[in-house]
Amino acid sequence: MPATLMAAYAAPALVLAALYLPLFTYVTPFYTTERGVPLAELGIAWIAIRLFDAVSDPVIGWLSDRTPGRYGRRRVWLAASVPVIVLSTWMAFVPPEDAGILHAAFWLFMVTLGWSMAQTPFAAWGAEIAPTYQTRLTVTSWREAFVLVGTIVSTILYVAGGEGGDGLVTVALFVAIALPLTMGVSLWRVPDPEQPRGAAEAQGLSVVEGWRALAQNRAFRQLLAAWFVNGAANALPASLFLFFVEDRLQAPDQAGVLFLLYFVSAILGIPFWNWAAGRGMKHRVWGGAMVYASAIFAIVLFLEPGDTTAFAVITVLTGLAFGADLALPPAIQADVIAADTAETGARRAGIFFALWQVATKTALAVTSGLAYVTLDLFAGFQAGAGAENSEMARWTLTLLYAGAPIVLKLIAVMLMWRFTLDRERLQAMGIA
């Protein structure tokens, strides 16, 4: 698998990531501070959007598994997602002056729907083009490295655009230009793998039968549970980052630099985690990375206003661990799919990754939504520069930002430590 092919496959991930970070980090503060939308209303809207995703994502995955045609099952969905994403991103990121909760909720819903149309088939495609234990890790690492580059690009664009609404305009322009280009290259260069024998029969399963088949897969259940809990742990700092830096550290002008430090560190960490997983077991390496990240992040609980340098060091050290969060779990998921294909003769990567996306987005939206509601209604937290918050509100923010993620990550480690599908079992099945 030449590097040019892997780069062509991974290229759209850069743009999708450039959209994803602002969507869950910058958009909520923008609507609350510049459009006056109540924080609790946005939190409830995000929860409602994710509840819909719990239905739409599996349907999209199931349909992409069954989509016929000369252009490939995944290509059709990827091409169709581009206009949906471009239009809805512009409407959500560049709203009119009088935009309220209805405008925000509708267009954020459309962005996430378009994102699902792209991301689920895209991830399934990556699992299908990688035939072995190590190449599945390599393809995933390429994709997630592009994700991190896209995250950095979006941060630079957001800061260069002037942050707030102006920064979101810059990101929306980038998505409108870059997504059609990168998706076009990927669709042109990357082949659609041939289906194995028995795939047509297995893909004839209904949505309910497909859910039942996946529910009986012990390795998938175990991985999905750990992924969901770890996703919730990552969602809290991601959604509360700007609030924490602005209110707790009282360093709003440092947010962009700290973002860059985190994601550059994650890129630098991916080769190490790739190397470590190639010499051991992916699930154990991932568990070790989560323990390490938790130990470092615990220091955040003791930071005071002005401790920006200490927080920057923590950002770099935990960013290195984030590379493992990105590269290893999807590679383990690809192993689960390969084992399922070997046992059943079916290519059901679409519905596997659909449920994966449901877990990802539900963990992010529900966790962040509940955090917003807690801060607003129960702690009386006020967003925005110069806001006066009580000590209880600030401690609530700190515990949600740093304390809860540590507990959740340790739970994910316990769920994953005795994972049943390791390299030896895959070798016994002839697919390692």
Short mmCIF file of C-alpha atoms in Angstrom, two decimals:
data_model
loop_
_atom_site.label_atom_id
_atom_site.label_comp_id
_atom_site.label_asym_id
_atom_site.label_seq_id
_atom_site.Cartn_x
_atom_site.Cartn_y
_atom_site.Cartn_z
CA MET A 1 0.00 0.00 0.00
CA PRO A 2 1.99 3.01 -1.26
CA ALA A 3 2.07 6.21 0.72
CA THR A 4 0.43 8.10 -2.15
CA LEU A 5 -2.61 5.82 -1.95
CA MET A 6 -2.89 6.22 1.82
CA ALA A 7 -2.53 9.99 1.53
CA ALA A 8 -5.22 10.09 -1.16
CA TYR A 9 -7.55 8.11 1.08
CA ALA A 10 -6.82 10.22 4.16
CA ALA A 11 -7.06 13.66 2.48
CA PRO A 12 -10.81 14.26 3.13
CA ALA A 13 -10.21 13.57 6.82
CA LEU A 14 -8.26 16.81 7.01
CA VAL A 15 -11.26 18.88 5.92
CA LEU A 16 -13.80 16.90 7.95
CA ALA A 17 -11.64 17.47 11.04
CA ALA A 18 -11.32 21.17 10.22
CA LEU A 19 -15.11 21.26 10.42
CA TYR A 20 -15.48 19.02 13.47
CA LEU A 21 -13.38 21.00 15.95
CA PRO A 22 -15.13 24.36 15.46
CA LEU A 23 -18.50 22.62 15.44
CA PHE A 24 -18.06 21.34 19.00
CA THR A 25 -15.66 23.91 20.43
CA TYR A 26 -16.21 27.34 18.90
CA VAL A 27 -19.83 27.33 17.73
CA THR A 28 -21.48 27.15 21.15
CA PRO A 29 -19.52 30.08 22.65
CA PHE A 30 -20.22 32.05 19.44
CA TYR A 31 -23.99 31.56 19.60
CA THR A 32 -24.12 32.29 23.33
CA THR A 33 -21.95 35.42 23.31
CA GLU A 34 -22.61 36.95 19.85
CA ARG A 35 -26.16 35.80 19.14
CA GLY A 36 -27.50 35.65 22.70
CA VAL A 37 -28.72 32.05 22.56
CA PRO A 38 -29.02 30.61 26.11
CA LEU A 39 -26.38 28.01 26.92
CA ALA A 40 -28.91 25.55 28.34
CA GLU A 41 -31.03 25.73 25.16
CA LEU A 42 -28.01 24.88 23.03
CA GLY A 43 -27.15 22.01 25.35
CA ILE A 44 -30.65 20.57 24.97
CA ALA A 45 -30.46 21.05 21.18
CA TRP A 46 -27.21 19.09 21.02
CA ILE A 47 -28.71 16.23 22.99
CA ALA A 48 -31.72 16.13 20.63
CA ILE A 49 -29.45 16.12 17.57
CA ARG A 50 -27.49 13.19 18.94
CA LEU A 51 -30.61 11.24 19.76
CA PHE A 52 -31.54 11.54 16.08
CA ASP A 53 -28.02 10.39 15.16
CA ALA A 54 -28.66 7.19 17.07
CA VAL A 55 -31.16 6.36 14.31
CA SER A 56 -29.69 8.05 11.24
CA ASP A 57 -26.10 6.82 11.56
CA PRO A 58 -26.94 3.08 11.62
CA VAL A 59 -29.34 3.58 8.70
CA ILE A 60 -26.61 5.34 6.69
CA GLY A 61 -24.12 2.61 7.54
CA TRP A 62 -26.59 -0.12 6.61
CA LEU A 63 -27.48 1.60 3.34
CA SER A 64 -23.82 2.13 2.42
CA ASP A 65 -23.18 -1.59 2.95
CA ARG A 66 -26.01 -2.36 0.51
CA THR A 67 -25.48 0.41 -2.06
CA PRO A 68 -24.84 -1.18 -5.47
CA GLY A 69 -23.42 0.47 -8.56
CA ARG A 70 -20.36 0.69 -10.74
CA TYR A 71 -18.86 3.54 -8.70
CA GLY A 72 -18.58 1.61 -5.44
CA ARG A 73 -20.68 1.43 -2.30
CA ARG A 74 -18.77 4.07 -0.35
CA ARG A 75 -18.08 6.53 -3.19
CA VAL A 76 -21.76 7.32 -3.79
CA TRP A 77 -22.27 8.43 -0.21
CA LEU A 78 -19.04 10.40 -0.03
CA ALA A 79 -19.89 12.33 -3.19
CA ALA A 80 -23.44 13.04 -2.02
CA SER A 81 -22.22 14.36 1.34
CA VAL A 82 -20.18 17.20 -0.13
CA PRO A 83 -22.98 19.66 -1.08
CA VAL A 84 -24.85 18.92 2.15
CA ILE A 85 -21.80 19.67 4.28
CA VAL A 86 -20.75 22.79 2.36
CA LEU A 87 -24.20 24.44 2.47
CA SER A 88 -25.08 23.57 6.06
CA THR A 89 -21.63 24.56 7.37
CA TRP A 90 -22.00 28.00 5.84
CA MET A 91 -25.49 28.47 7.25
CA ALA A 92 -24.46 27.28 10.74
CA PHE A 93 -21.13 29.13 10.89
CA VAL A 94 -22.25 32.36 9.17
CA PRO A 95 -25.76 32.96 10.57
CA PRO A 96 -27.74 36.18 10.19
CA GLU A 97 -27.63 38.72 12.99
CA ASP A 98 -31.05 37.73 14.29
CA ALA A 99 -30.32 33.98 14.31
CA GLY A 100 -31.74 32.27 17.37
CA ILE A 101 -32.05 28.77 18.73
CA LEU A 102 -34.22 27.50 15.84
CA HIS A 103 -31.69 28.58 13.21
CA ALA A 104 -28.82 27.15 15.23
CA ALA A 105 -30.55 23.84 15.96
CA PHE A 106 -31.68 23.24 12.35
CA TRP A 107 -28.39 23.99 10.63
CA LEU A 108 -26.27 22.25 13.26
CA PHE A 109 -28.51 19.23 12.70
CA MET A 110 -27.89 19.45 8.93
CA VAL A 111 -24.12 19.73 9.44
CA THR A 112 -24.06 16.61 11.56
CA LEU A 113 -26.27 14.74 9.08
CA GLY A 114 -23.91 15.61 6.21
CA TRP A 115 -20.95 14.70 8.38
CA SER A 116 -22.52 11.28 9.04
CA MET A 117 -23.08 10.75 5.32
CA ALA A 118 -19.35 11.21 4.82
CA GLN A 119 -17.72 9.86 7.96
CA THR A 120 -19.41 6.47 8.30
CA PRO A 121 -18.74 5.27 4.71
CA PHE A 122 -15.30 6.89 4.84
CA ALA A 123 -14.24 4.98 7.95
CA ALA A 124 -15.70 1.74 6.57
CA TRP A 125 -13.79 2.24 3.33
CA GLY A 126 -10.52 2.57 5.27
CA ALA A 127 -11.14 -0.68 7.14
CA GLU A 128 -11.84 -2.53 3.89
CA ILE A 129 -8.71 -1.45 2.00
CA ALA A 130 -6.37 -2.65 4.78
CA PRO A 131 -5.84 -6.45 4.70
CA THR A 132 -3.60 -7.17 7.72
CA TYR A 133 -3.18 -6.40 11.44
CA GLN A 134 -0.36 -3.92 10.82
CA THR A 135 -1.75 -2.28 7.66
CA ARG A 136 -5.03 -1.63 9.45
CA LEU A 137 -3.02 0.30 12.04
CA THR A 138 -1.04 2.09 9.33
CA VAL A 139 -4.10 3.22 7.37
CA THR A 140 -5.78 4.37 10.57
CA SER A 141 -2.66 6.26 11.62
CA TRP A 142 -2.51 8.06 8.28
CA ARG A 143 -6.16 9.02 8.52
CA GLU A 144 -5.93 10.23 12.11
CA ALA A 145 -2.71 12.14 11.38
CA PHE A 146 -4.63 14.01 8.67
CA VAL A 147 -7.41 14.54 11.23
CA LEU A 148 -4.92 16.23 13.53
CA VAL A 149 -3.48 18.34 10.71
CA GLY A 150 -7.02 19.43 9.85
CA THR A 151 -7.63 20.32 13.47
CA ILE A 152 -4.49 22.46 13.50
CA VAL A 153 -5.46 24.08 10.21
CA SER A 154 -8.90 24.97 11.54
CA THR A 155 -7.38 26.44 14.70
CA ILE A 156 -4.99 28.59 12.66
CA LEU A 157 -7.79 29.69 10.34
CA TYR A 158 -10.08 30.48 13.26
CA VAL A 159 -7.43 32.60 15.03
CA ALA A 160 -6.26 34.25 11.78
CA GLY A 161 -9.83 35.13 10.90
CA GLY A 162 -10.21 37.06 14.14
CA GLU A 163 -11.91 34.38 16.28
CA GLY A 164 -15.62 34.50 17.14
CA GLY A 165 -17.91 34.92 14.16
CA ASP A 166 -15.12 36.14 11.86
CA GLY A 167 -13.07 33.05 12.60
CA LEU A 168 -16.01 30.79 11.80
CA VAL A 169 -16.44 32.53 8.42
CA THR A 170 -12.83 31.67 7.56
CA VAL A 171 -13.33 28.02 8.51
CA ALA A 172 -16.55 27.80 6.49
CA LEU A 173 -14.76 29.18 3.40
CA PHE A 174 -12.00 26.60 3.81
CA VAL A 175 -14.52 23.76 4.01
CA ALA A 176 -16.36 25.02 0.92
CA ILE A 177 -13.15 25.06 -1.15
CA ALA A 178 -11.12 22.16 0.24
CA LEU A 179 -13.77 19.47 0.74
CA PRO A 180 -14.73 19.09 -2.95
CA LEU A 181 -11.04 19.03 -3.93
CA THR A 182 -9.86 16.45 -1.40
CA MET A 183 -12.92 14.27 -1.82
CA GLY A 184 -12.44 14.33 -5.58
CA VAL A 185 -8.84 13.15 -5.26
CA SER A 186 -9.85 10.36 -2.88
CA LEU A 187 -12.69 9.13 -5.07
CA TRP A 188 -10.41 9.17 -8.10
CA ARG A 189 -7.39 7.41 -6.59
CA VAL A 190 -8.66 4.91 -4.00
CA PRO A 191 -10.15 1.62 -5.23
CA ASP A 192 -13.26 0.01 -3.83
CA PRO A 193 -12.32 -3.49 -2.58
CA GLU A 194 -14.06 -6.48 -4.06
CA GLN A 195 -16.65 -8.20 -1.91
CA PRO A 196 -15.95 -11.70 -0.58
CA ARG A 197 -18.17 -14.67 -1.18
CA GLY A 198 -21.38 -14.59 0.83
CA ALA A 199 -21.28 -10.81 1.19
CA ALA A 200 -24.43 -10.25 -0.85
CA GLU A 201 -26.44 -12.62 1.32
CA ALA A 202 -25.14 -11.15 4.56
CA GLN A 203 -25.78 -7.61 3.36
CA GLY A 204 -29.39 -8.63 2.80
CA LEU A 205 -29.93 -8.42 6.54
CA SER A 206 -32.47 -5.87 7.69
CA VAL A 207 -31.43 -3.02 9.98
CA VAL A 208 -32.82 -4.85 13.02
CA GLU A 209 -31.07 -8.11 12.02
CA GLY A 210 -27.85 -6.20 11.47
CA TRP A 211 -28.10 -4.65 14.93
CA ARG A 212 -28.75 -8.09 16.40
CA ALA A 213 -25.73 -9.58 14.62
CA LEU A 214 -23.47 -6.85 15.97
CA ALA A 215 -24.95 -7.14 19.46
CA GLN A 216 -23.86 -10.78 19.51
CA ASN A 217 -20.26 -9.82 18.72
CA ARG A 218 -18.54 -9.82 22.10
CA ALA A 219 -15.37 -8.08 20.96
CA PHE A 220 -17.38 -5.30 19.35
CA ARG A 221 -19.50 -4.80 22.47
CA GLN A 222 -16.41 -4.59 24.64
CA LEU A 223 -14.63 -2.15 22.35
CA LEU A 224 -17.71 0.01 21.83
CA ALA A 225 -18.30 0.35 25.56
CA ALA A 226 -14.72 1.44 26.19
CA TRP A 227 -14.80 3.79 23.22
CA PHE A 228 -18.01 5.43 24.43
CA VAL A 229 -16.69 6.00 27.95
CA ASN A 230 -13.36 7.31 26.67
CA GLY A 231 -15.23 9.51 24.19
CA ALA A 232 -17.19 11.02 27.05
CA ALA A 233 -13.90 11.63 28.88
CA ASN A 234 -12.47 13.46 25.86
CA ALA A 235 -15.70 15.37 25.18
CA LEU A 236 -15.68 17.29 28.44
CA PRO A 237 -12.30 19.02 28.02
CA ALA A 238 -12.98 19.61 24.31
CA SER A 239 -16.31 21.33 24.90
CA LEU A 240 -15.22 23.26 28.01
CA PHE A 241 -11.71 24.22 26.91
CA LEU A 242 -12.45 27.84 26.00
CA PHE A 243 -14.46 28.36 29.17
CA PHE A 244 -11.67 26.87 31.31
CA VAL A 245 -8.86 28.90 29.74
CA GLU A 246 -10.91 32.09 29.82
CA ASP A 247 -12.42 31.84 33.29
CA ARG A 248 -10.22 29.54 35.39
CA LEU A 249 -6.81 30.40 33.95
CA GLN A 250 -7.94 33.91 32.95
CA ALA A 251 -5.85 33.71 29.78
CA PRO A 252 -8.30 33.99 26.86
CA ASP A 253 -5.61 35.28 24.50
CA GLN A 254 -3.64 32.02 24.93
CA ALA A 255 -6.40 29.63 23.82
CA GLY A 256 -5.27 29.41 20.19
CA VAL A 257 -1.65 28.69 21.07
CA LEU A 258 -2.67 26.04 23.60
CA PHE A 259 -4.89 24.36 21.01
CA LEU A 260 -1.97 24.21 18.59
CA LEU A 261 0.35 22.76 21.23
CA TYR A 262 -2.14 20.00 22.00
CA PHE A 263 -2.73 18.86 18.45
CA VAL A 264 0.87 19.20 17.29
CA SER A 265 1.83 17.01 20.25
CA ALA A 266 -0.81 14.47 19.21
CA ILE A 267 0.70 14.27 15.71
CA LEU A 268 4.15 13.76 17.18
CA GLY A 269 2.79 11.02 19.43
CA ILE A 270 1.19 8.90 16.68
CA PRO A 271 4.44 7.33 15.37
CA PHE A 272 5.37 6.26 18.90
CA TRP A 273 2.01 4.63 19.59
CA ASN A 274 2.12 3.00 16.16
CA TRP A 275 5.56 1.60 16.97
CA ALA A 276 4.47 0.42 20.42
CA ALA A 277 1.33 -1.28 19.11
CA GLY A 278 3.34 -3.00 16.39
CA ARG A 279 5.42 -4.68 19.09
CA GLY A 280 2.66 -5.48 21.52
CA MET A 281 -1.12 -5.57 21.70
CA LYS A 282 -3.08 -2.55 20.55
CA HIS A 283 -5.60 -2.65 23.38
CA ARG A 284 -2.92 -2.80 26.09
CA VAL A 285 -0.99 0.08 24.54
CA TRP A 286 -4.19 2.13 24.36
CA GLY A 287 -4.95 1.34 28.01
CA GLY A 288 -1.46 2.42 29.05
CA ALA A 289 -1.86 5.68 27.15
CA MET A 290 -5.12 6.42 28.97
CA VAL A 291 -3.57 5.78 32.38
CA TYR A 292 -0.65 8.04 31.51
CA ALA A 293 -2.99 10.82 30.30
CA SER A 294 -5.07 10.58 33.48
CA ALA A 295 -2.04 10.90 35.73
CA ILE A 296 -0.85 14.03 33.94
CA PHE A 297 -4.30 15.62 33.68
CA ALA A 298 -4.87 15.30 37.43
CA ILE A 299 -2.51 18.24 37.92
CA VAL A 300 -5.10 20.51 36.27
CA LEU A 301 -7.25 20.23 39.39
CA PHE A 302 -4.66 22.26 41.31
CA LEU A 303 -4.07 25.06 38.81
CA GLU A 304 -4.84 28.66 39.72
CA PRO A 305 -5.44 31.77 37.61
CA GLY A 306 -2.25 32.66 35.74
CA ASP A 307 -0.79 29.14 35.70
CA THR A 308 -0.63 29.20 31.91
CA THR A 309 2.90 27.82 31.62
CA ALA A 310 2.08 24.78 33.75
CA PHE A 311 -1.08 24.23 31.74
CA ALA A 312 0.94 24.44 28.50
CA VAL A 313 3.24 21.67 29.74
CA ILE A 314 0.22 19.54 30.68
CA THR A 315 -1.23 20.26 27.24
CA VAL A 316 1.88 18.93 25.49
CA LEU A 317 2.12 15.80 27.64
CA THR A 318 -1.55 14.89 27.35
CA GLY A 319 -1.51 15.76 23.65
CA LEU A 320 1.06 13.00 23.11
CA ALA A 321 -1.43 10.53 24.62
CA PHE A 322 -4.26 11.83 22.44
CA GLY A 323 -2.41 10.41 19.44
CA ALA A 324 -3.09 6.95 20.88
CA ASP A 325 -6.80 7.77 21.35
CA LEU A 326 -7.03 8.64 17.68
CA ALA A 327 -4.94 5.92 16.04
CA LEU A 328 -5.43 2.78 18.13
CA PRO A 329 -9.21 2.33 18.76
CA PRO A 330 -10.21 2.62 15.06
CA ALA A 331 -7.43 0.16 14.20
CA ILE A 332 -8.82 -2.27 16.79
CA GLN A 333 -12.26 -1.69 15.28
CA ALA A 334 -10.85 -2.62 11.86
CA ASP A 335 -9.55 -5.86 13.42
CA VAL A 336 -13.05 -6.58 14.74
CA ILE A 337 -14.50 -6.02 11.27
CA ALA A 338 -11.86 -8.24 9.66
CA ALA A 339 -12.70 -11.03 12.12
CA ASP A 340 -16.41 -10.59 11.41
CA THR A 341 -15.76 -10.83 7.66
CA ALA A 342 -13.63 -13.95 8.13
CA GLU A 343 -16.35 -15.62 10.21
CA THR A 344 -19.42 -14.61 8.18
CA GLY A 345 -18.14 -13.81 4.69
CA ALA A 346 -19.85 -10.41 4.90
CA ARG A 347 -18.55 -6.89 4.55
CA ARG A 348 -20.59 -5.01 7.14
CA ALA A 349 -18.06 -2.28 7.85
CA GLY A 350 -20.67 0.40 7.22
CA ILE A 351 -22.99 -0.60 10.02
CA PHE A 352 -20.04 -1.33 12.34
CA PHE A 353 -18.68 2.16 11.88
CA ALA A 354 -22.17 3.65 11.99
CA LEU A 355 -22.60 2.42 15.55
CA TRP A 356 -19.03 3.59 16.20
CA GLN A 357 -20.03 7.08 15.07
CA VAL A 358 -23.20 6.94 17.18
CA ALA A 359 -21.07 6.19 20.24
CA THR A 360 -18.60 8.94 19.32
CA LYS A 361 -21.15 11.66 18.73
CA THR A 362 -23.49 10.61 21.53
CA ALA A 363 -20.64 10.67 24.02
CA LEU A 364 -19.61 14.10 22.79
CA ALA A 365 -23.02 15.72 22.55
CA VAL A 366 -24.71 14.20 25.59
CA THR A 367 -21.70 14.75 27.82
CA SER A 368 -21.08 18.29 26.63
CA GLY A 369 -24.82 19.05 26.64
CA LEU A 370 -25.20 17.91 30.22
CA ALA A 371 -22.10 19.88 31.14
CA TYR A 372 -23.56 23.05 29.63
CA VAL A 373 -26.87 22.53 31.41
CA THR A 374 -25.08 21.85 34.71
CA LEU A 375 -22.94 24.96 34.40
CA ASP A 376 -25.83 27.20 33.41
CA LEU A 377 -28.77 26.00 35.52
CA PHE A 378 -27.10 24.52 38.59
CA ALA A 379 -23.84 26.44 38.95
CA GLY A 380 -24.92 29.77 37.50
CA PHE A 381 -21.85 29.94 35.25
CA GLN A 382 -21.64 32.98 32.97
CA ALA A 383 -19.75 32.68 29.68
CA GLY A 384 -17.82 35.52 28.10
CA ALA A 385 -14.85 37.72 28.86
CA GLY A 386 -15.25 39.78 32.01
CA ALA A 387 -18.06 37.63 33.41
CA GLU A 388 -18.11 37.40 37.20
CA ASN A 389 -18.48 33.79 38.37
CA SER A 390 -18.73 32.46 41.89
CA GLU A 391 -16.15 30.11 43.34
CA MET A 392 -18.69 27.30 43.18
CA ALA A 393 -19.23 27.94 39.46
CA ARG A 394 -15.48 27.88 38.82
CA TRP A 395 -14.98 24.69 40.79
CA THR A 396 -17.88 23.08 38.97
CA LEU A 397 -16.18 24.02 35.70
CA THR A 398 -12.85 22.61 36.89
CA LEU A 399 -14.33 19.32 38.07
CA LEU A 400 -16.26 18.87 34.83
CA TYR A 401 -13.20 19.82 32.78
CA ALA A 402 -10.59 17.68 34.55
CA GLY A 403 -12.01 15.55 37.38
CA ALA A 404 -14.78 13.69 35.54
CA PRO A 405 -12.59 12.83 32.50
CA ILE A 406 -10.01 11.12 34.73
CA VAL A 407 -12.65 8.88 36.31
CA LEU A 408 -14.13 8.05 32.90
CA LYS A 409 -10.77 7.18 31.35
CA LEU A 410 -9.92 4.78 34.17
CA ILE A 411 -13.28 3.06 33.65
CA ALA A 412 -12.44 2.71 29.93
CA VAL A 413 -9.10 1.11 30.83
CA MET A 414 -10.84 -1.48 33.00
CA LEU A 415 -13.31 -2.26 30.20
CA MET A 416 -10.55 -2.73 27.64
CA TRP A 417 -7.72 -4.37 29.53
CA ARG A 418 -8.91 -7.96 28.93
CA PHE A 419 -10.00 -7.44 25.33
CA THR A 420 -10.76 -10.78 23.70
CA LEU A 421 -9.54 -10.15 20.12
CA ASP A 422 -5.76 -9.83 20.28
CA ARG A 423 -3.00 -10.51 17.75
CA GLU A 424 -2.74 -14.21 18.63
CA ARG A 425 -6.41 -14.84 17.98
CA LEU A 426 -6.26 -12.94 14.70
CA GLN A 427 -3.24 -15.02 13.68
CA ALA A 428 -5.17 -18.20 14.46
CA MET A 429 -7.94 -16.92 12.15
CA GLY A 430 -5.40 -16.21 9.40
CA ILE A 431 -6.08 -12.48 9.22
CA ALA A 432 -3.20 -10.99 11.22
#
